[in-house]
CSV table of C-alpha atoms in Angstrom, one decimal:
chain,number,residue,atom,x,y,z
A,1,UNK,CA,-37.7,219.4,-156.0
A,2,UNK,CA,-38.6,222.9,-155.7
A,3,UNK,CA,-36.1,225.5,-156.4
A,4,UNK,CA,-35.4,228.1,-153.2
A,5,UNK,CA,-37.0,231.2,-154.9
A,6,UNK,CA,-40.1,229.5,-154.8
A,7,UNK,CA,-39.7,228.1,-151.5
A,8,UNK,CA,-39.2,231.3,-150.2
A,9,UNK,CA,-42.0,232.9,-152.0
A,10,UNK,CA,-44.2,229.9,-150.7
A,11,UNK,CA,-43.5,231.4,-147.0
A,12,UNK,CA,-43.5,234.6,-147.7
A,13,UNK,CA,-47.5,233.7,-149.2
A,14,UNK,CA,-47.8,231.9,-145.7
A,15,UNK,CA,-46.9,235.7,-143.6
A,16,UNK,CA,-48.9,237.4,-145.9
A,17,UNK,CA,-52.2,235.6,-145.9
A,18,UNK,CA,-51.9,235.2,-141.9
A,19,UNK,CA,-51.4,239.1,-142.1
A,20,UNK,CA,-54.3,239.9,-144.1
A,21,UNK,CA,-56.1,237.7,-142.0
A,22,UNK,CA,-54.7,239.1,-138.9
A,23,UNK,CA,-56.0,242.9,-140.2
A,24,UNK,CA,-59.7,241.1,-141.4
A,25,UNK,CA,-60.4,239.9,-138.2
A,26,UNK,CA,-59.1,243.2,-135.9
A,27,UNK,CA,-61.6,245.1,-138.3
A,28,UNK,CA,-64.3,242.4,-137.9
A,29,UNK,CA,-64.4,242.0,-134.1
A,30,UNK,CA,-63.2,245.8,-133.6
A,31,UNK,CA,-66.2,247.0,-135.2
A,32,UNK,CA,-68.6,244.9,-134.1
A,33,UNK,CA,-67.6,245.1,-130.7
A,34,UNK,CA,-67.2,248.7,-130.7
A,35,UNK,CA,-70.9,248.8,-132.6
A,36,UNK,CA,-72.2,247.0,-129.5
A,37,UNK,CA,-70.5,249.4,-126.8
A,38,UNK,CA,-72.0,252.2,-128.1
A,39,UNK,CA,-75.6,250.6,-128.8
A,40,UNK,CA,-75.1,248.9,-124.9
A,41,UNK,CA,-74.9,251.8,-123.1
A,42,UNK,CA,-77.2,254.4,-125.4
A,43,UNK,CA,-79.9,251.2,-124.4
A,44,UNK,CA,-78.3,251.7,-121.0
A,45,UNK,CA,-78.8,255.6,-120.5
A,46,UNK,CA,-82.2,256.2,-122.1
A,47,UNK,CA,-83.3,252.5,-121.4
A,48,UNK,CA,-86.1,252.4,-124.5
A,49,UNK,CA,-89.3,250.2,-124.3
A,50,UNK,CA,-90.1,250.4,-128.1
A,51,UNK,CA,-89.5,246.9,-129.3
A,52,UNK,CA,-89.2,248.7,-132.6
A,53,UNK,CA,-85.9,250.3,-131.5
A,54,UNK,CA,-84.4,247.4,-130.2
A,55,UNK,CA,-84.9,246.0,-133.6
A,56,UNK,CA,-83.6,249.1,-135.3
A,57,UNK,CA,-80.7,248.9,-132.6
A,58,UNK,CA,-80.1,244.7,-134.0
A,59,UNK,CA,-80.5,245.7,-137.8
A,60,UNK,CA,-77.9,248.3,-137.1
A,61,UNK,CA,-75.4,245.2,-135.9
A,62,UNK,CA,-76.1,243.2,-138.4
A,63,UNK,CA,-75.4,245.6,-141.5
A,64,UNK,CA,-72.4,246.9,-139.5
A,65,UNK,CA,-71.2,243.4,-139.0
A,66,UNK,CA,-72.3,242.2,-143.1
A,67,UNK,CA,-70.7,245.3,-144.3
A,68,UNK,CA,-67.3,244.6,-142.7
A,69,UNK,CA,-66.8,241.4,-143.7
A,70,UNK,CA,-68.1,241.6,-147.0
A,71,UNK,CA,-65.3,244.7,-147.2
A,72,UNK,CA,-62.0,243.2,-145.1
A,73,UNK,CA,-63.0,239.5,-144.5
A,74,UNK,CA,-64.3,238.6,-148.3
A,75,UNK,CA,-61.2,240.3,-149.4
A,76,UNK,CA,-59.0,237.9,-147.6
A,77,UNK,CA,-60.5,235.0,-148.2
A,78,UNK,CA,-60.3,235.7,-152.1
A,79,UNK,CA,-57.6,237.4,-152.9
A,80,UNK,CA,-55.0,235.4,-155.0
A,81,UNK,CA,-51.9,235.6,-154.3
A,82,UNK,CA,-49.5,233.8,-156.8
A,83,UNK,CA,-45.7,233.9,-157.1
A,84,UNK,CA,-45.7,236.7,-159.6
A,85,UNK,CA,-48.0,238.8,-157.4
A,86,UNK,CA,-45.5,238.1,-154.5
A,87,UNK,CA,-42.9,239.2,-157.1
A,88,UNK,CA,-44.2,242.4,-158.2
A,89,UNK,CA,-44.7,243.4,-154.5
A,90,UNK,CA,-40.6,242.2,-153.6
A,91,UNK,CA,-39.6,244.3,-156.5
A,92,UNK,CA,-41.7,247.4,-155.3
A,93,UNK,CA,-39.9,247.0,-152.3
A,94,UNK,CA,-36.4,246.6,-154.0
A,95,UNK,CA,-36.4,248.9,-156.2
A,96,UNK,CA,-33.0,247.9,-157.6
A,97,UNK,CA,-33.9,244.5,-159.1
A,98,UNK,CA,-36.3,245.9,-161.6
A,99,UNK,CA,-38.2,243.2,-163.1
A,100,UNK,CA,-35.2,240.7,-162.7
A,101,UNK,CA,-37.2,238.7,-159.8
A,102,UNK,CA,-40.7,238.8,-161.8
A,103,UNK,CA,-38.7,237.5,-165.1
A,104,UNK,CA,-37.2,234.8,-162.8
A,105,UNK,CA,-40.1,233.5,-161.6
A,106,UNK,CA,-42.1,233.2,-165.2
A,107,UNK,CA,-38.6,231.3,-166.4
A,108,UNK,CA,-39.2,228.7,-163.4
A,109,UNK,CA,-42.9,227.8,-164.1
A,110,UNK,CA,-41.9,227.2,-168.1
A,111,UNK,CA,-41.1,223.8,-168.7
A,112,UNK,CA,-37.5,223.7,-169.9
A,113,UNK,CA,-37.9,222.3,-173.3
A,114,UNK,CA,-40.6,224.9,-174.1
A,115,UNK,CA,-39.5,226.0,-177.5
A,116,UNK,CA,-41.3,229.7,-177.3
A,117,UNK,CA,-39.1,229.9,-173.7
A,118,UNK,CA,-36.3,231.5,-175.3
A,119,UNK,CA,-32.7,229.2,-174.8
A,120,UNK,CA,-32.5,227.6,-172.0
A,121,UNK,CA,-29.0,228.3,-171.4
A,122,UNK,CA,-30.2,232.3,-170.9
A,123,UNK,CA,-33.4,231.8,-168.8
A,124,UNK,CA,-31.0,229.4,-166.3
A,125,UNK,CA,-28.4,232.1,-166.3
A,126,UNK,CA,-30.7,235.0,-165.5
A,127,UNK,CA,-32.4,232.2,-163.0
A,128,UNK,CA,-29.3,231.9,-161.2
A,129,UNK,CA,-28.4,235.8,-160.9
A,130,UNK,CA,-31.5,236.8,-159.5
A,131,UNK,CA,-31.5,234.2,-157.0
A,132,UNK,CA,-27.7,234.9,-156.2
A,133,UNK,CA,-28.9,239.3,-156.2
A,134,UNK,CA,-32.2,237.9,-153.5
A,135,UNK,CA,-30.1,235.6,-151.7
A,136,UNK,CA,-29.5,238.6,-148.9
A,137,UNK,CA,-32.8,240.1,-149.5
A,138,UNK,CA,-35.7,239.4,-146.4
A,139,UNK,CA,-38.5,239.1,-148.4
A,140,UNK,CA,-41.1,239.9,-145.3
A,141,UNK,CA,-39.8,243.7,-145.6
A,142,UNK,CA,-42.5,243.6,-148.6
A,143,UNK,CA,-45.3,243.1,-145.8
A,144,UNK,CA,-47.1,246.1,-145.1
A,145,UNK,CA,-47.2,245.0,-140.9
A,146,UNK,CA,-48.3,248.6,-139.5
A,147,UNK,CA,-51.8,248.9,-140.5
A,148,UNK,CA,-51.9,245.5,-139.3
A,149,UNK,CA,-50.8,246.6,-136.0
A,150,UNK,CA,-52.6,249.5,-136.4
A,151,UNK,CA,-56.1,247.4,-136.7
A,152,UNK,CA,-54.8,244.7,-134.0
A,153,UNK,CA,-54.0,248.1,-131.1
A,154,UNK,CA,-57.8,249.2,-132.6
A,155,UNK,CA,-59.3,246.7,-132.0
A,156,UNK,CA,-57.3,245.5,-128.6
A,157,UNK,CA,-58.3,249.0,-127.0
A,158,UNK,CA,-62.1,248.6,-127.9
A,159,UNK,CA,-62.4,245.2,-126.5
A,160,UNK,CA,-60.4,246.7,-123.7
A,161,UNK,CA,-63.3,249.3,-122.9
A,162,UNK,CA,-66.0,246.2,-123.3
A,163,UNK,CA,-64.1,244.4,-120.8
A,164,UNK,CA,-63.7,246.9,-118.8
A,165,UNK,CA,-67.4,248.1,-118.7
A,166,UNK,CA,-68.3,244.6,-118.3
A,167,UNK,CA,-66.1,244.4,-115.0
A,168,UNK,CA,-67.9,247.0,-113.6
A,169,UNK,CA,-71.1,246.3,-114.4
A,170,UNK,CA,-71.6,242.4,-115.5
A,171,UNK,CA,-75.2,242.4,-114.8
A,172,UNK,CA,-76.0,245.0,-116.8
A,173,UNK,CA,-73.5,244.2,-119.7
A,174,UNK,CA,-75.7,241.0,-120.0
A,175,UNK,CA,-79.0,242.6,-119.8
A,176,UNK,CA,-77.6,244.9,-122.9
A,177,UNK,CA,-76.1,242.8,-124.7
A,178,UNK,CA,-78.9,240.3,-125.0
A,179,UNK,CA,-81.2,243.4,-125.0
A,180,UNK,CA,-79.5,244.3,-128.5
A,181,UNK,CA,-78.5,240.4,-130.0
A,182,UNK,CA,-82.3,239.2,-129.3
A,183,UNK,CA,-84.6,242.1,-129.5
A,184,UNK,CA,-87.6,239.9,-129.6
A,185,UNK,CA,-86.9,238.4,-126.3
A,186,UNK,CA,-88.6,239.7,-123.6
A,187,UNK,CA,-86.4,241.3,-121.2
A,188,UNK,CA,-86.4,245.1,-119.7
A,189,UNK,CA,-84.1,246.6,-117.5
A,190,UNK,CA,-84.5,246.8,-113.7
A,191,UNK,CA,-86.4,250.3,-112.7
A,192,UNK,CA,-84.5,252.6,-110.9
A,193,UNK,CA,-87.5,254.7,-110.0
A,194,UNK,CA,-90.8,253.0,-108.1
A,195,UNK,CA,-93.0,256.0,-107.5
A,196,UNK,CA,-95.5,255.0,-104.7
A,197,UNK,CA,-98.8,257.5,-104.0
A,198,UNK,CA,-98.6,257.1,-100.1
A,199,UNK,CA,-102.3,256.9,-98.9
A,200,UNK,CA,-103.9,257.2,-102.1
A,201,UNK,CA,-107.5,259.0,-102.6
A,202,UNK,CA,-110.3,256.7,-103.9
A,203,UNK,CA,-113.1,258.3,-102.9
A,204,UNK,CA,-113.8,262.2,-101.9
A,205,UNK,CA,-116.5,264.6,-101.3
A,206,UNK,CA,-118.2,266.5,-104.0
A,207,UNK,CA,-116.2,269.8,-103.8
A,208,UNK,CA,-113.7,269.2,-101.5
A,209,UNK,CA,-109.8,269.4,-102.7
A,210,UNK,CA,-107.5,266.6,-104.0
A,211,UNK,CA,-103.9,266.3,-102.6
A,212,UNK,CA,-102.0,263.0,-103.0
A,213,UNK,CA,-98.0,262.9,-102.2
A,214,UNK,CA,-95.6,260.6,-104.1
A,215,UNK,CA,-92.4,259.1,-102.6
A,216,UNK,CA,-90.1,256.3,-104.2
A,217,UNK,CA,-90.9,253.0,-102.6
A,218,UNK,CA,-87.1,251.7,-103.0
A,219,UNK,CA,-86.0,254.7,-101.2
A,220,UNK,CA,-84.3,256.3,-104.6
A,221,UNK,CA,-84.0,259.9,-105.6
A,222,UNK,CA,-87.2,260.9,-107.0
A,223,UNK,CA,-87.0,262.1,-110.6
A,224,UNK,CA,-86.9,265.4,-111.7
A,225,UNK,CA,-89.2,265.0,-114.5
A,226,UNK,CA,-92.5,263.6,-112.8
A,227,UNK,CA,-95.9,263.8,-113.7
A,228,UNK,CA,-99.6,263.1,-112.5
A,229,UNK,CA,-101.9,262.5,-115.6
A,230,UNK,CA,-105.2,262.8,-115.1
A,231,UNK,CA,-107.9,260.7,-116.9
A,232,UNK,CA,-111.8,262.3,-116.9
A,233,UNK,CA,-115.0,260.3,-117.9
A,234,UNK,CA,-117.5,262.5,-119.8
A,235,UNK,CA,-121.1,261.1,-119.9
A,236,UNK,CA,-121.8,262.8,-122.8
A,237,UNK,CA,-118.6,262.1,-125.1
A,238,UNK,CA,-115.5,260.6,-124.8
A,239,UNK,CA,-113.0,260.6,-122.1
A,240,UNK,CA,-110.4,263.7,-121.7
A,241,UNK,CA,-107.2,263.5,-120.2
A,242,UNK,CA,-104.6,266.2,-119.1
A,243,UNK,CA,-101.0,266.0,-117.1
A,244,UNK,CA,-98.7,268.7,-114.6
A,245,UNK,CA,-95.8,268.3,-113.0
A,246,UNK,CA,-95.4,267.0,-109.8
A,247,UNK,CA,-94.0,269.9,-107.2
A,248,UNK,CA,-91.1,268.8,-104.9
A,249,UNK,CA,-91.7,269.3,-101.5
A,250,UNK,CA,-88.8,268.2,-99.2
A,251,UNK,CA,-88.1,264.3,-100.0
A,252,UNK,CA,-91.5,263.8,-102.0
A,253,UNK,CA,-93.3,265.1,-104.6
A,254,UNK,CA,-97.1,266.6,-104.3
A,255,UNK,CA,-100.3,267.6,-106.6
A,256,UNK,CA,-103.3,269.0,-105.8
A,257,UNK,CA,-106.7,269.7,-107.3
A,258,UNK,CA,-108.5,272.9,-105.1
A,259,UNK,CA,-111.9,271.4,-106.1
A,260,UNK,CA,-113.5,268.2,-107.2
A,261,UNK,CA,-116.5,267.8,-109.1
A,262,UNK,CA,-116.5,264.8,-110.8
A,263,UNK,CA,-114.4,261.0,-110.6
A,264,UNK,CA,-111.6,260.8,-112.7
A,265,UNK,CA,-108.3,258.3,-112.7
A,266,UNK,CA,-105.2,259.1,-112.1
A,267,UNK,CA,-101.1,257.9,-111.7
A,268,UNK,CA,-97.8,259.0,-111.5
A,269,UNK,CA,-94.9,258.3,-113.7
A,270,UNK,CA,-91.0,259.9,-113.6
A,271,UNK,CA,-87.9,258.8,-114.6
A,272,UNK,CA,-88.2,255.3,-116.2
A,273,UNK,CA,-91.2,254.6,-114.4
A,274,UNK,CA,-94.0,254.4,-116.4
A,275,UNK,CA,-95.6,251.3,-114.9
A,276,UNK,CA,-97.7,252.5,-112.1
A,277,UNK,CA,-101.4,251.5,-113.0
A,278,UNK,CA,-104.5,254.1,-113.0
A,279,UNK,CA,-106.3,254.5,-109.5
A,280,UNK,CA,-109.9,255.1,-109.7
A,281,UNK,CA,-110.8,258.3,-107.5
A,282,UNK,CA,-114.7,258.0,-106.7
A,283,UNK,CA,-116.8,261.3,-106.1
A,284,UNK,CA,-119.5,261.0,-103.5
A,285,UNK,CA,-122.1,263.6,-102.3
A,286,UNK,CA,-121.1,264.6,-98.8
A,287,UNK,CA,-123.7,265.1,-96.1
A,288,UNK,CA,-125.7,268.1,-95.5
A,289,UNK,CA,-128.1,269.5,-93.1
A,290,UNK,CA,-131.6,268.9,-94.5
A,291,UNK,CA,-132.6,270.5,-90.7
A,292,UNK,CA,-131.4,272.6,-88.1
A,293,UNK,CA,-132.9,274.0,-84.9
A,294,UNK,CA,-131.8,275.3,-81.6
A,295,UNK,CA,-133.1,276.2,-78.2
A,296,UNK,CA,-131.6,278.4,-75.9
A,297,UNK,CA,-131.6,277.5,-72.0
A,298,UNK,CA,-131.4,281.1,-70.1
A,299,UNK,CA,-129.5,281.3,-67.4
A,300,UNK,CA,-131.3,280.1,-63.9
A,301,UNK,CA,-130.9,283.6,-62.2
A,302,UNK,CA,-132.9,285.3,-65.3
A,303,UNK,CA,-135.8,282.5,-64.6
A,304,UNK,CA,-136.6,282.9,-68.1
A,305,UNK,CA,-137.8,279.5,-69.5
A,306,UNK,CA,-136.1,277.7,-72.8
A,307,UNK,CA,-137.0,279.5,-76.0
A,308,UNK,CA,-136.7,278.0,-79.9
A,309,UNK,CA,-134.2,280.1,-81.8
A,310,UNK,CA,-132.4,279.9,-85.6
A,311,UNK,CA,-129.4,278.6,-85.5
A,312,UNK,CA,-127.9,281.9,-85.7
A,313,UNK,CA,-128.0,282.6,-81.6
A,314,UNK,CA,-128.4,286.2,-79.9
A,315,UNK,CA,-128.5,285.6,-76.4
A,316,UNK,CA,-126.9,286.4,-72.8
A,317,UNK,CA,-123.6,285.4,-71.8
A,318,UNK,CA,-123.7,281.8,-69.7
A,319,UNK,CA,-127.1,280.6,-72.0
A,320,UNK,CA,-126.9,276.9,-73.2
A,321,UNK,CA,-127.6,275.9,-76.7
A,322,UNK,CA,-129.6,272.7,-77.5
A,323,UNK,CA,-129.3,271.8,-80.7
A,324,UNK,CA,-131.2,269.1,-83.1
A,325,UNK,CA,-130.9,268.7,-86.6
A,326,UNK,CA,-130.7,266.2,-89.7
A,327,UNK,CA,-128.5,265.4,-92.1
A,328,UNK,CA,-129.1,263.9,-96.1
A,329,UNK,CA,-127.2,260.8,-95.3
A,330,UNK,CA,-126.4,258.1,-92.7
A,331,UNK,CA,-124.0,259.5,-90.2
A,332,UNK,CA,-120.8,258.3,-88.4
A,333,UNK,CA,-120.0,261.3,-86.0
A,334,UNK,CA,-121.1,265.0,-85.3
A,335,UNK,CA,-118.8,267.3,-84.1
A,336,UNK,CA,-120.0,271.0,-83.2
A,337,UNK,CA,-116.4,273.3,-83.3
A,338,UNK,CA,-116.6,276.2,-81.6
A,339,UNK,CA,-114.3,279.4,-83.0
A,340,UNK,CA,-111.4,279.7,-80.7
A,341,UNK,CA,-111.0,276.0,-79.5
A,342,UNK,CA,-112.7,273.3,-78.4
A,343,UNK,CA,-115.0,270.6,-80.0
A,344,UNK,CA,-118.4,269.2,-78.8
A,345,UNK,CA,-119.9,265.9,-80.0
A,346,UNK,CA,-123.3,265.6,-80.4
A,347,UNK,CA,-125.2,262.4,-80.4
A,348,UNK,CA,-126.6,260.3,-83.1
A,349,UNK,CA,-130.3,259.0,-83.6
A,350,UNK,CA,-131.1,255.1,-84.5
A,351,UNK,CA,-132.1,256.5,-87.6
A,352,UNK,CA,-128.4,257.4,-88.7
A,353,UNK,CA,-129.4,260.6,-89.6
A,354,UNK,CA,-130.8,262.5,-86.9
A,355,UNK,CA,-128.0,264.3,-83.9
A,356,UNK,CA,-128.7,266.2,-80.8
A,357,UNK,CA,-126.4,268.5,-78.9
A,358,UNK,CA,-128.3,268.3,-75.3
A,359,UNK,CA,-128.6,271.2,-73.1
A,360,UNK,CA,-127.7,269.1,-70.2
A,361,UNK,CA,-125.2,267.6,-72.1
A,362,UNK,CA,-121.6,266.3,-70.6
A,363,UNK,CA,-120.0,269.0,-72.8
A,364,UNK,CA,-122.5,271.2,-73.6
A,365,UNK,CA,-122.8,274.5,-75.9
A,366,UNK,CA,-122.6,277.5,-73.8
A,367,UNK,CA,-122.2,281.2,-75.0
A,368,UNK,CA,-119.1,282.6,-73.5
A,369,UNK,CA,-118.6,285.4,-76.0
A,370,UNK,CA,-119.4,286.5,-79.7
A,371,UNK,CA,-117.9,284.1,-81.9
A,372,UNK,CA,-119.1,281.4,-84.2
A,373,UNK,CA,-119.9,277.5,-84.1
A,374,UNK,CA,-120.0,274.6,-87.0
A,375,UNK,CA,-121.2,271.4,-87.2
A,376,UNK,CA,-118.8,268.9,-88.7
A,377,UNK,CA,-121.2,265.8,-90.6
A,378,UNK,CA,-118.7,262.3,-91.4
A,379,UNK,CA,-121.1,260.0,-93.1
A,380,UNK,CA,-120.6,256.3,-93.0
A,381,UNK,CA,-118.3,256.8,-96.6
């Protein structure tokens, strides 16, 4: 049978190794929990692509978490703690029994007919004091409980923030935390941005400006840091590549190039869109006149008869214009534009290429006043 000094140390090892334990474990899951809140939401806020940094993000966890336990948990698991270490630590706390209780305690592990034990009349006389002086004495007043509770409040309010963001956000909590626990899985966070070019340009006249406008195709607030990057082929050396910022206009962004004289690709990208993939922008050599000439129909009272003329007119007021010409390229429409309203279309050949404006026209050309005409070409591109 054990005598009651041990018996009492025996629980008092059982309190403290549950409280060492108890102030491992807070540490343990306080830290590494905590180590994943703040690694969840910086992945949350700048949402980062690099694989590399979601492995520097998971080696981070993983020396946080072997660095804790090799510095609380180890510790606990290891440390020794025999009756005359229990002692020492009573007797720190009572002050007044001096080494009585550690003296004790070495006189109950000697076997009583130890001749190098000293009489054993003494050793079971100072047995009996001490235990007689302890008898009142709560040994768990030894336990150092408040940085125990300390660790356990730690680590109860940082588990109490995961929670909490979790609540509000579960879907994103998992996309995180696997995110940071399996950085070579393949998973990315949903976009918040989807730029859109509404009506894109893929093909335009040699010369004539480029002008695309950008909208978000979910409907979002467009980002304040977009861009258009512009990608040129050289055929003389390798390609060159330049971006601006996009200008906000109302509810969508715009760019604009005043001329174009050669193809080139370009996209969009703003916020945490970075996605949208290079449209090809073709440049094609508009039409042109390759032949022009006119003929003016007088007025009947002057009973002058039709006369060639350059295009550039000088004639009386009330004279019709008859015009023929020719263009480089197959044609869709002609449309002569006179300055200060109105549009006339002329009529197209077989050939594609050839137009009249008839004197006798439906709607035809007739000088009112000084001004100016044009001729509009839309080829079949």
């Amino acid at each position: 049978m054990s005598h009651p000094l041990l018996d009492r140390l025996s629980q008092l090892r059982r309190q403290t190794r549950r409280l060492l334990w108890l102030h491992a474990l807070a540490w343990v899951v306080g830290l590494v929990v905590g180590t994943l809140v703040i690694l969840g939401v910086a992945d949350y806020l700048t949402r980062f692509n690099d694989r590399g940094m979601r492995y520097l993000a998971w080696l981070t966890l993983v020396g946080i978490a072997g660095w804790v336990v090799w510095q609380r948990l180890r510790p606990a698991m290891l440390v020794r703690l025999d009756d005359l270490y229990l002692a020492k630590r009573i007797e720190a706390r009572f002050p007044l029994l001096s080494n009585a209780l550690t003296s004790t305690i070495e006189f109950l592990h000697q076997s009583e007919d130890d001749p190098q034990a000293g009489s054993p009349l003494l050793r079971r006389t100072v047995v009996q004091q001490t235990t007689t002086q302890v008898e009142r004495l709560d040994f768990s007043q030894s336990l150092n409980r408040r940085s125990t509770r300390l660790a356990l409040l730690a680590c109860g309010w940082i588990c109490f923030i995961a929670a909490w963001l979790a609540c509000l956000d579960y879907r994103s909590t998992q996309i995180a935390l696997t995110r940071i626990v399996t950085p070579w899985a393949d998973i990315d966070w949903p976009k918040q941005n989807h730029l859109l070019i509404r009506n894109p340009v893929r093909r335009i006249p040699l010369g004539q400006p480029f002008e695309i406008e950008v909208v978000d195709a979910a409907g979002a607030a467009l980002p304040a840091d977009a861009s258009i990057h512009y990608r040129f082929a050289h055929a003389t050396g390798p390609e060159s590549a330049r971006s601006e910022a996009l200008r906000r206009i109302g509810d969508l962004l715009t760019a604009n190039l005043e001329r174009v004289e050669r193809p080139f690709s370009y996209r969009a990208t703003g916020g945490d869109d970075d996605q949208m993939p290079w449209i090809e922008l073709e440049v094609v050599e508009p039409p042109a006149i390759s032949e022009l000439s006119a003929t003016l129909h007088y007025p009947e009272y002057t009973g002058w008869p039709a006369t060639p003329s350059e295009p550039h007119v000088r004639a009386l007021v009330g004279t019709r214009i008859a015009l023929v010409g020719k263009s480089t390229k197959p044609l869709k429409s002609v449309t002569i534009e006179i300055e200060g309203g109105g549009t006339l279309p002329a009529v197209i050949a077989d050939d594609k290429q050839s137009f009249t404006l008839a004197a006798n026209a439906e709607q035809p050309l007739v000088i009112t006043a000084s001004g100016a005409y044009r001729i509009d070409l839309e080829d079949a591109e």
